[in-house]
Amino acid sequence: MSMHIALVGPIATADIGHLLDGETAHLPVGYYGAPLLVTLIAELLRRGHKVTVVTLSWNMALDWRKPVHAFGHNLEMIYVPMRRRAWQPNGWRLGRIVDLYAFERRGLQYVIEQAAPDVVHAHWSYEFAWAAQQTGLPTLVTCHDSPFVVARMYSRSRLTQSLYRWIRVGMAWYVLRRAPCVSAVSPYLQAEVQALCKHPVTVVPNPLPPSLFDKPGQPDRHPDPHSPLLAMVANGWDRRKNPEPALRAFAALRIRKPGARFSLYGSDFGPGERAEQWARQHGMADGMEFIGRVPYSRLLGELAAADILVHPALEETFGMTLAEAMAMGIPVVGGASSGAVPWVVGEGGVLTDVTSATSIELALLDLLDSPTRYRAAVFAAQARIRTHFTVDQVADAYEAIYCHLSGKMRHQERASVSVVASLDNRG
């Protein structure tokens, strides 16, 4: 049964442009950070659903009554303006966190109500979900992070950044306490957010793009023992991403394997950015290539050449980079106590203490110096992704929830009609 689904969340034009008609250069930039949502959108369209995508963009005139629309086959993309600054005034408007994203929520609510979908799927438990709830339409809220964990990770940051995160904890609490239908992207996150919710939280993982599974597996390959290529993807040089032990581990590894190379991707990891500055200050930059933030398609293409993905994050609620690397047969070195990392990785790599550079180095050597161990990890990585995280499996799970929500709403509407009819008959 085809449905009209409104998917509300952070979506960038650069990621969804291939699904839209014509040129996209004139469109707002959208909201960066979640290419995985486009994977889900494409699959819903393939299944015959009508999809309305609603996102925010900072490079628009600040008038929520003037959204920007773009179209594709069975697809409508709607951009709502977002204030650029969180604390400082935006013209005569307050910073967006000062009024709890009230301006943005009003615009989101307006366009969702105008679209009149059968069901709304809101991603992240903050402004997008709050606006969706304000419409009164049947809504699924999907959690992608733990508000309390994120706030605690930023507790040592500057005051405004820490306060910003704790205010968003309050927003998430307000949303989740009122949400009748909530999903989380891992069992770890399910346990983290369940206490905030009045109803049971369902686990539906993030989807992997089908193109990753088109790449032939290479179970017999083994990295060059003298010049392995490692890769790391991290957006931000902060406590939660925990990059320093990984860079120290690579510097130690390079003493044993002078030809080793380390490709570093993500914000703060570009040429001259914080990661390179730190590495050069500590005399550890040799063999490291600071690439920084790149388009998603380029990232996947270059990541495919890596022998091992190093993932030192202290906490992940899923870890898309982990799953993407594993789908391409790239083993992972990740944290044994890093949230959902052990659940995602399984036997597809080595789990270790990522706060210790020595432990990370030993985990890398465990894979690099044992062809048998490496091949087993390659096989296990691809097998785990194919049995747990394909877009077919994820879309099946979400469709079941959509049908339940829309069916429940139709039942309530029929009940309301019956009550009204009964009252009319009495009159």
Short mmCIF file of C-alpha atoms in Angstrom, two decimals:
data_model
loop_
_atom_site.label_atom_id
_atom_site.label_comp_id
_atom_site.label_asym_id
_atom_site.label_seq_id
_atom_site.Cartn_x
_atom_site.Cartn_y
_atom_site.Cartn_z
CA MET A 1 0.00 0.00 0.00
CA SER A 2 1.53 3.31 -1.07
CA MET A 3 1.53 6.16 1.44
CA HIS A 4 2.36 9.83 1.62
CA ILE A 5 5.28 10.13 4.04
CA ALA A 6 6.80 13.38 5.28
CA LEU A 7 10.42 12.84 6.25
CA VAL A 8 11.63 15.71 8.43
CA GLY A 9 15.27 16.13 9.35
CA PRO A 10 18.74 17.42 8.38
CA ILE A 11 19.21 16.88 4.65
CA ALA A 12 21.68 18.65 2.37
CA THR A 13 20.96 19.55 -1.25
CA ALA A 14 24.33 18.08 -2.19
CA ASP A 15 23.17 14.69 -0.90
CA ILE A 16 19.65 14.61 -2.34
CA GLY A 17 20.25 16.53 -5.56
CA HIS A 18 20.35 13.40 -7.73
CA LEU A 19 16.71 12.71 -6.81
CA LEU A 20 15.54 16.20 -7.83
CA ASP A 21 14.62 17.44 -11.30
CA GLY A 22 16.89 19.88 -13.12
CA GLU A 23 19.73 21.96 -11.74
CA THR A 24 20.11 22.37 -8.00
CA ALA A 25 22.69 25.16 -7.83
CA HIS A 26 19.98 27.76 -7.17
CA LEU A 27 18.51 25.86 -4.21
CA PRO A 28 19.32 26.50 -0.53
CA VAL A 29 22.16 24.36 0.79
CA GLY A 30 19.93 22.53 3.25
CA TYR A 31 21.25 20.98 6.43
CA TYR A 32 24.45 18.91 6.35
CA GLY A 33 25.15 15.80 8.36
CA ALA A 34 22.84 12.90 7.46
CA PRO A 35 23.30 11.33 4.00
CA LEU A 36 21.75 8.17 5.48
CA LEU A 37 18.32 9.82 5.29
CA VAL A 38 18.66 10.09 1.51
CA THR A 39 19.29 6.35 1.37
CA LEU A 40 15.96 5.78 3.13
CA ILE A 41 14.17 8.35 0.96
CA ALA A 42 15.38 6.71 -2.25
CA GLU A 43 14.16 3.31 -1.07
CA LEU A 44 10.74 4.65 -0.09
CA LEU A 45 10.41 6.22 -3.53
CA ARG A 46 11.47 2.96 -5.16
CA ARG A 47 8.66 1.24 -3.27
CA GLY A 48 6.10 3.61 -4.73
CA HIS A 49 5.51 5.95 -1.81
CA LYS A 50 5.05 9.68 -2.19
CA VAL A 51 7.67 11.46 -0.08
CA THR A 52 7.74 15.03 1.13
CA VAL A 53 11.14 15.97 2.55
CA VAL A 54 11.31 18.91 4.95
CA THR A 55 14.58 20.41 6.14
CA LEU A 56 16.13 23.66 7.36
CA SER A 57 18.66 25.90 5.63
CA TRP A 58 20.59 28.87 6.95
CA ASN A 59 21.07 30.66 3.59
CA MET A 60 17.46 31.80 3.12
CA ALA A 61 15.55 34.98 3.89
CA LEU A 62 14.22 34.74 7.44
CA ASP A 63 10.53 34.51 6.55
CA TRP A 64 8.98 31.15 7.41
CA ARG A 65 5.99 31.95 5.17
CA LYS A 66 8.27 31.72 2.13
CA PRO A 67 9.69 28.19 1.98
CA VAL A 68 11.52 27.01 -1.12
CA HIS A 69 10.19 23.98 -3.03
CA ALA A 70 11.95 21.55 -5.34
CA PHE A 71 10.56 18.44 -6.99
CA GLY A 72 11.48 15.01 -8.27
CA HIS A 73 9.52 11.93 -9.28
CA ASN A 74 6.93 11.42 -6.51
CA LEU A 75 9.13 13.67 -4.37
CA GLU A 76 8.79 17.18 -2.98
CA MET A 77 11.66 18.87 -1.17
CA ILE A 78 10.78 21.82 1.07
CA TYR A 79 13.35 24.15 2.61
CA VAL A 80 12.47 26.21 5.68
CA PRO A 81 14.71 29.11 6.80
CA MET A 82 16.92 28.68 9.85
CA ARG A 83 18.66 31.39 11.82
CA ARG A 84 22.40 31.15 11.41
CA ARG A 85 23.47 32.06 14.94
CA ALA A 86 22.52 30.10 18.05
CA TRP A 87 23.07 32.79 20.70
CA GLN A 88 23.69 36.12 19.00
CA PRO A 89 20.82 38.03 17.35
CA ASN A 90 20.03 37.30 13.71
CA GLY A 91 19.02 40.74 12.53
CA TRP A 92 16.10 41.63 14.79
CA ARG A 93 15.45 37.97 15.63
CA LEU A 94 16.84 36.18 18.68
CA GLY A 95 19.47 33.47 18.48
CA ARG A 96 17.77 30.19 17.67
CA ILE A 97 18.54 28.44 21.00
CA VAL A 98 17.33 31.44 23.01
CA ASP A 99 13.71 30.78 22.06
CA LEU A 100 14.15 27.00 21.64
CA TYR A 101 14.06 27.16 17.84
CA ALA A 102 10.56 28.68 17.93
CA PHE A 103 10.98 30.43 14.56
CA GLU A 104 12.26 27.28 12.88
CA ARG A 105 9.56 25.10 14.48
CA ARG A 106 6.84 27.43 13.29
CA GLY A 107 8.06 27.21 9.70
CA LEU A 108 8.47 23.43 9.85
CA GLN A 109 4.99 22.99 11.29
CA TYR A 110 3.50 25.23 8.62
CA VAL A 111 4.91 23.30 5.65
CA ILE A 112 4.17 19.88 7.17
CA GLU A 113 0.54 20.84 7.71
CA GLN A 114 0.36 22.18 4.15
CA ALA A 115 1.72 18.89 2.80
CA ALA A 116 -0.86 16.88 4.80
CA PRO A 117 0.98 13.52 4.75
CA ASP A 118 -0.38 10.23 6.06
CA VAL A 119 2.48 9.99 8.51
CA VAL A 120 5.45 12.10 9.60
CA HIS A 121 8.88 10.58 10.23
CA ALA A 122 10.98 13.03 12.26
CA HIS A 123 14.69 12.44 12.74
CA TRP A 124 16.52 13.50 15.90
CA SER A 125 14.54 14.37 19.01
CA TYR A 126 14.90 18.13 18.89
CA GLU A 127 13.41 20.90 16.70
CA PHE A 128 12.39 18.63 13.82
CA ALA A 129 10.48 16.24 16.07
CA TRP A 130 8.96 19.02 18.16
CA ALA A 131 7.57 20.72 15.06
CA ALA A 132 6.20 17.42 13.74
CA GLN A 133 4.39 16.83 17.03
CA GLN A 134 2.86 20.30 16.88
CA THR A 135 1.00 19.32 13.70
CA GLY A 136 -1.04 16.64 15.47
CA LEU A 137 -0.33 14.23 12.60
CA PRO A 138 0.75 10.63 13.34
CA THR A 139 4.48 10.91 13.96
CA LEU A 140 7.41 8.56 14.39
CA VAL A 141 10.40 10.11 16.17
CA THR A 142 13.73 8.40 15.41
CA CYS A 143 16.52 9.09 17.90
CA HIS A 144 20.04 9.26 16.52
CA ASP A 145 21.82 10.42 19.65
CA SER A 146 21.57 10.35 23.42
CA PRO A 147 20.90 13.92 24.60
CA PHE A 148 22.39 13.37 28.07
CA VAL A 149 25.52 11.63 26.79
CA VAL A 150 26.18 14.38 24.24
CA ALA A 151 25.67 17.11 26.88
CA ARG A 152 28.02 15.39 29.31
CA MET A 153 30.66 15.04 26.59
CA TYR A 154 30.51 18.81 26.04
CA SER A 155 30.47 19.67 29.76
CA ARG A 156 34.14 20.75 29.62
CA SER A 157 33.64 22.94 26.56
CA ARG A 158 33.18 26.67 26.70
CA LEU A 159 30.11 27.81 28.65
CA THR A 160 27.89 28.71 25.69
CA GLN A 161 28.57 25.39 23.94
CA SER A 162 27.89 23.35 27.08
CA LEU A 163 24.75 25.34 27.91
CA TYR A 164 23.53 24.91 24.33
CA ARG A 165 23.75 21.11 24.70
CA TRP A 166 21.93 21.08 28.05
CA ILE A 167 19.12 23.23 26.65
CA ARG A 168 18.75 20.70 23.87
CA VAL A 169 18.50 17.98 26.52
CA GLY A 170 15.42 19.82 27.76
CA MET A 171 14.01 19.97 24.23
CA ALA A 172 14.52 16.23 23.78
CA TRP A 173 12.93 15.48 27.15
CA TYR A 174 9.87 17.52 26.19
CA VAL A 175 9.60 15.77 22.81
CA LEU A 176 10.16 12.21 23.98
CA ARG A 177 7.80 12.42 26.96
CA ARG A 178 5.00 13.34 24.53
CA ALA A 179 5.95 10.91 21.74
CA PRO A 180 3.69 7.84 21.39
CA CYS A 181 6.02 6.23 18.84
CA VAL A 182 9.81 6.33 19.13
CA SER A 183 12.59 4.34 17.49
CA ALA A 184 16.33 4.26 18.14
CA VAL A 185 19.13 3.22 15.80
CA SER A 186 20.79 0.70 18.15
CA PRO A 187 20.07 -1.29 21.31
CA TYR A 188 22.58 0.93 23.12
CA LEU A 189 20.62 4.07 22.21
CA GLN A 190 17.34 2.31 22.99
CA ALA A 191 18.55 1.79 26.56
CA GLU A 192 19.75 5.40 26.79
CA VAL A 193 16.47 7.05 25.74
CA GLN A 194 13.92 4.57 27.09
CA ALA A 195 13.80 6.32 30.49
CA LEU A 196 12.72 9.53 28.74
CA CYS A 197 9.83 7.83 26.95
CA LYS A 198 6.42 6.70 28.17
CA HIS A 199 6.13 4.01 25.51
CA PRO A 200 8.50 1.20 24.45
CA VAL A 201 11.27 2.25 22.07
CA THR A 202 11.78 0.15 18.93
CA VAL A 203 15.22 -0.52 17.44
CA VAL A 204 15.58 0.19 13.72
CA PRO A 205 19.19 0.62 12.57
CA ASN A 206 20.50 3.05 10.01
CA PRO A 207 20.36 1.92 6.37
CA LEU A 208 23.36 1.35 4.12
CA PRO A 209 23.18 2.51 0.47
CA PRO A 210 22.78 -0.42 -1.99
CA SER A 211 25.80 0.80 -3.96
CA LEU A 212 28.07 -0.36 -1.15
CA PHE A 213 26.96 -3.93 -1.70
CA ASP A 214 27.73 -3.74 -5.42
CA LYS A 215 31.43 -3.68 -4.62
CA PRO A 216 32.87 -7.20 -4.92
CA GLY A 217 34.24 -8.64 -1.72
CA GLN A 218 37.95 -9.35 -1.45
CA PRO A 219 38.19 -12.03 1.24
CA ASP A 220 41.69 -13.07 0.09
CA ARG A 221 43.25 -9.63 0.13
CA HIS A 222 45.75 -8.58 2.76
CA PRO A 223 47.39 -5.20 3.24
CA ASP A 224 51.00 -4.68 2.29
CA PRO A 225 52.74 -5.45 5.61
CA HIS A 226 55.24 -2.66 5.04
CA SER A 227 52.92 0.13 3.81
CA PRO A 228 49.35 -0.35 5.01
CA LEU A 229 46.78 2.39 4.39
CA LEU A 230 44.69 3.36 7.41
CA ALA A 231 41.75 5.75 7.40
CA MET A 232 39.80 7.70 10.01
CA VAL A 233 36.60 9.71 9.62
CA ALA A 234 35.70 12.08 12.46
CA ASN A 235 33.70 15.27 12.39
CA GLY A 236 35.20 17.42 15.09
CA TRP A 237 38.31 17.54 17.24
CA ASP A 238 36.69 16.99 20.61
CA ARG A 239 36.53 14.72 23.62
CA ARG A 240 33.80 12.50 22.21
CA LYS A 241 35.62 11.85 18.92
CA ASN A 242 38.83 11.20 20.90
CA PRO A 243 41.28 11.52 17.99
CA GLU A 244 44.55 12.04 19.88
CA PRO A 245 45.17 8.39 20.91
CA ALA A 246 44.60 7.29 17.30
CA LEU A 247 47.17 9.74 15.97
CA ARG A 248 49.65 8.71 18.68
CA ALA A 249 49.02 5.04 17.84
CA PHE A 250 49.75 5.66 14.17
CA ALA A 251 52.97 7.50 14.99
CA ALA A 252 54.10 4.50 17.05
CA LEU A 253 53.00 2.07 14.32
CA ARG A 254 55.07 3.97 11.77
CA ILE A 255 58.23 3.25 13.73
CA ARG A 256 57.60 -0.44 13.02
CA LYS A 257 56.17 0.11 9.54
CA PRO A 258 57.77 3.25 8.05
CA GLY A 259 55.69 3.01 4.88
CA ALA A 260 52.33 3.19 6.72
CA ARG A 261 49.93 5.94 5.66
CA PHE A 262 46.97 7.50 7.47
CA SER A 263 44.16 9.31 5.59
CA LEU A 264 42.13 11.63 7.82
CA TYR A 265 38.65 12.87 6.87
CA GLY A 266 36.06 15.16 8.44
CA SER A 267 35.75 18.65 9.88
CA ASP A 268 38.87 19.77 11.78
CA PHE A 269 40.95 17.21 9.83
CA GLY A 270 41.66 19.23 6.70
CA PRO A 271 44.92 20.93 5.65
CA GLY A 272 46.02 23.37 8.33
CA GLU A 273 43.07 22.55 10.59
CA ARG A 274 43.18 21.52 14.24
CA ALA A 275 44.25 17.92 13.69
CA GLU A 276 47.22 18.85 11.52
CA GLN A 277 48.22 21.66 13.86
CA TRP A 278 48.22 19.24 16.79
CA ALA A 279 50.15 16.56 14.88
CA ARG A 280 52.84 18.99 13.76
CA GLN A 281 53.19 20.48 17.24
CA HIS A 282 53.82 16.97 18.56
CA GLY A 283 56.09 15.89 15.69
CA MET A 284 53.70 13.18 14.51
CA ALA A 285 52.52 14.38 11.10
CA ASP A 286 54.73 12.10 8.97
CA GLY A 287 52.65 9.68 6.91
CA MET A 288 49.42 11.49 7.71
CA GLU A 289 47.29 13.05 4.98
CA PHE A 290 44.86 15.65 6.29
CA ILE A 291 42.04 15.59 3.76
CA GLY A 292 39.18 17.06 5.77
CA ARG A 293 35.55 17.29 4.79
CA VAL A 294 34.69 15.93 1.34
CA PRO A 295 31.45 15.02 -0.50
CA TYR A 296 29.90 11.75 0.59
CA SER A 297 30.45 10.03 -2.76
CA ARG A 298 34.14 10.94 -2.76
CA LEU A 299 34.53 9.77 0.83
CA LEU A 300 33.11 6.35 0.03
CA GLY A 301 35.26 6.05 -3.09
CA GLU A 302 38.48 6.85 -1.24
CA LEU A 303 37.57 4.87 1.85
CA ALA A 304 37.31 1.73 -0.30
CA ALA A 305 41.09 1.79 -0.77
CA ALA A 306 41.81 1.66 2.96
CA ASP A 307 43.06 -1.50 4.67
CA ILE A 308 41.70 -0.66 8.14
CA LEU A 309 39.31 1.95 9.52
CA VAL A 310 40.45 3.41 12.83
CA HIS A 311 37.50 4.63 14.91
CA PRO A 312 38.58 6.01 18.30
CA ALA A 313 35.25 7.64 19.29
CA LEU A 314 34.34 7.22 22.96
CA GLU A 315 30.63 6.96 22.15
CA GLU A 316 28.57 6.14 19.10
CA THR A 317 24.85 5.55 18.94
CA PHE A 318 25.34 3.71 15.64
CA GLY A 319 28.40 4.73 13.62
CA MET A 320 27.61 5.01 9.92
CA THR A 321 31.28 5.15 8.96
CA LEU A 322 31.82 1.81 10.69
CA ALA A 323 29.02 0.14 8.78
CA GLU A 324 30.03 1.71 5.46
CA ALA A 325 33.63 0.52 5.82
CA MET A 326 32.54 -2.97 6.86
CA ALA A 327 30.19 -3.23 3.87
CA MET A 328 33.23 -2.70 1.65
CA GLY A 329 35.19 -5.39 3.48
CA ILE A 330 37.32 -3.03 5.58
CA PRO A 331 37.97 -4.25 9.13
CA VAL A 332 37.55 -1.80 11.99
CA VAL A 333 39.56 -0.98 15.09
CA GLY A 334 37.06 0.57 17.51
CA GLY A 335 36.17 1.02 21.15
CA ALA A 336 35.14 -1.98 23.24
CA SER A 337 33.11 0.36 25.48
CA SER A 338 32.08 2.98 22.90
CA GLY A 339 28.30 2.73 22.98
CA ALA A 340 26.93 0.91 19.93
CA VAL A 341 30.35 0.24 18.36
CA PRO A 342 30.61 -3.39 19.59
CA TRP A 343 27.07 -4.13 18.36
CA VAL A 344 27.77 -2.75 14.89
CA VAL A 345 31.26 -4.24 14.50
CA GLY A 346 30.69 -7.71 15.90
CA GLU A 347 33.60 -9.85 14.66
CA GLY A 348 34.35 -7.47 11.81
CA GLY A 349 37.45 -6.02 13.41
CA VAL A 350 39.19 -5.61 16.75
CA LEU A 351 37.61 -3.92 19.77
CA THR A 352 40.00 -2.33 22.24
CA ASP A 353 40.53 0.45 24.77
CA VAL A 354 40.51 3.52 22.52
CA THR A 355 41.69 5.80 25.31
CA SER A 356 45.09 4.06 25.05
CA ALA A 357 47.38 4.67 22.08
CA THR A 358 49.25 1.48 22.92
CA SER A 359 46.04 -0.58 22.83
CA ILE A 360 45.08 0.89 19.47
CA GLU A 361 48.55 0.14 18.06
CA LEU A 362 48.38 -3.47 19.27
CA ALA A 363 44.93 -3.88 17.73
CA LEU A 364 46.25 -2.60 14.41
CA LEU A 365 49.19 -5.02 14.57
CA ASP A 366 46.79 -7.86 15.40
CA LEU A 367 45.17 -7.33 11.99
CA LEU A 368 48.18 -6.25 9.95
CA ASP A 369 50.53 -9.04 11.04
CA SER A 370 48.09 -11.93 10.73
CA PRO A 371 46.70 -12.66 7.25
CA THR A 372 44.35 -15.26 8.73
CA ARG A 373 43.00 -12.82 11.33
CA TYR A 374 42.63 -10.11 8.71
CA ARG A 375 40.73 -12.32 6.23
CA ALA A 376 38.39 -13.53 8.97
CA ALA A 377 37.60 -9.92 9.91
CA VAL A 378 36.92 -8.98 6.27
CA PHE A 379 34.49 -11.88 5.87
CA ALA A 380 32.76 -11.22 9.22
CA ALA A 381 32.42 -7.50 8.50
CA GLN A 382 30.62 -7.97 5.19
CA ALA A 383 28.47 -10.80 6.53
CA ARG A 384 27.28 -8.75 9.51
CA ILE A 385 26.31 -5.76 7.38
CA ARG A 386 24.42 -7.90 4.86
CA THR A 387 22.41 -9.64 7.57
CA HIS A 388 21.57 -6.58 9.69
CA PHE A 389 21.83 -3.20 7.98
CA THR A 390 20.60 -3.30 4.38
CA VAL A 391 18.16 -0.62 3.28
CA ASP A 392 15.57 -3.33 2.48
CA GLN A 393 15.56 -4.50 6.08
CA VAL A 394 15.40 -0.97 7.45
CA ALA A 395 12.63 0.15 5.08
CA ASP A 396 10.58 -2.96 5.91
CA ALA A 397 10.75 -2.08 9.60
CA TYR A 398 9.81 1.55 9.04
CA GLU A 399 6.95 0.65 6.69
CA ALA A 400 5.45 -1.54 9.39
CA ILE A 401 5.56 1.38 11.83
CA TYR A 402 4.10 3.79 9.26
CA CYS A 403 1.20 1.43 8.56
CA HIS A 404 0.55 0.99 12.27
CA LEU A 405 0.54 4.76 12.83
CA SER A 406 -1.67 5.62 9.86
CA GLY A 407 -4.02 2.73 10.60
CA LYS A 408 -4.35 3.79 14.21
CA MET A 409 -5.14 7.34 13.12
CA ARG A 410 -7.77 6.13 10.64
CA HIS A 411 -9.34 4.04 13.41
CA GLN A 412 -9.47 7.10 15.67
CA GLU A 413 -11.02 9.14 12.86
CA ARG A 414 -13.66 6.47 12.24
CA ALA A 415 -14.39 6.35 15.97
CA SER A 416 -14.79 10.13 16.04
CA VAL A 417 -17.18 9.99 13.08
CA SER A 418 -19.22 7.29 14.84
CA VAL A 419 -19.46 9.37 18.00
CA VAL A 420 -20.55 12.44 16.05
CA ALA A 421 -23.11 10.38 14.12
CA SER A 422 -24.45 8.95 17.38
CA LEU A 423 -24.80 12.41 18.84
CA ASP A 424 -26.52 13.62 15.66
CA ASN A 425 -29.00 10.72 15.83
CA ARG A 426 -29.84 11.59 19.41
CA GLY A 427 -30.66 15.09 18.33
#
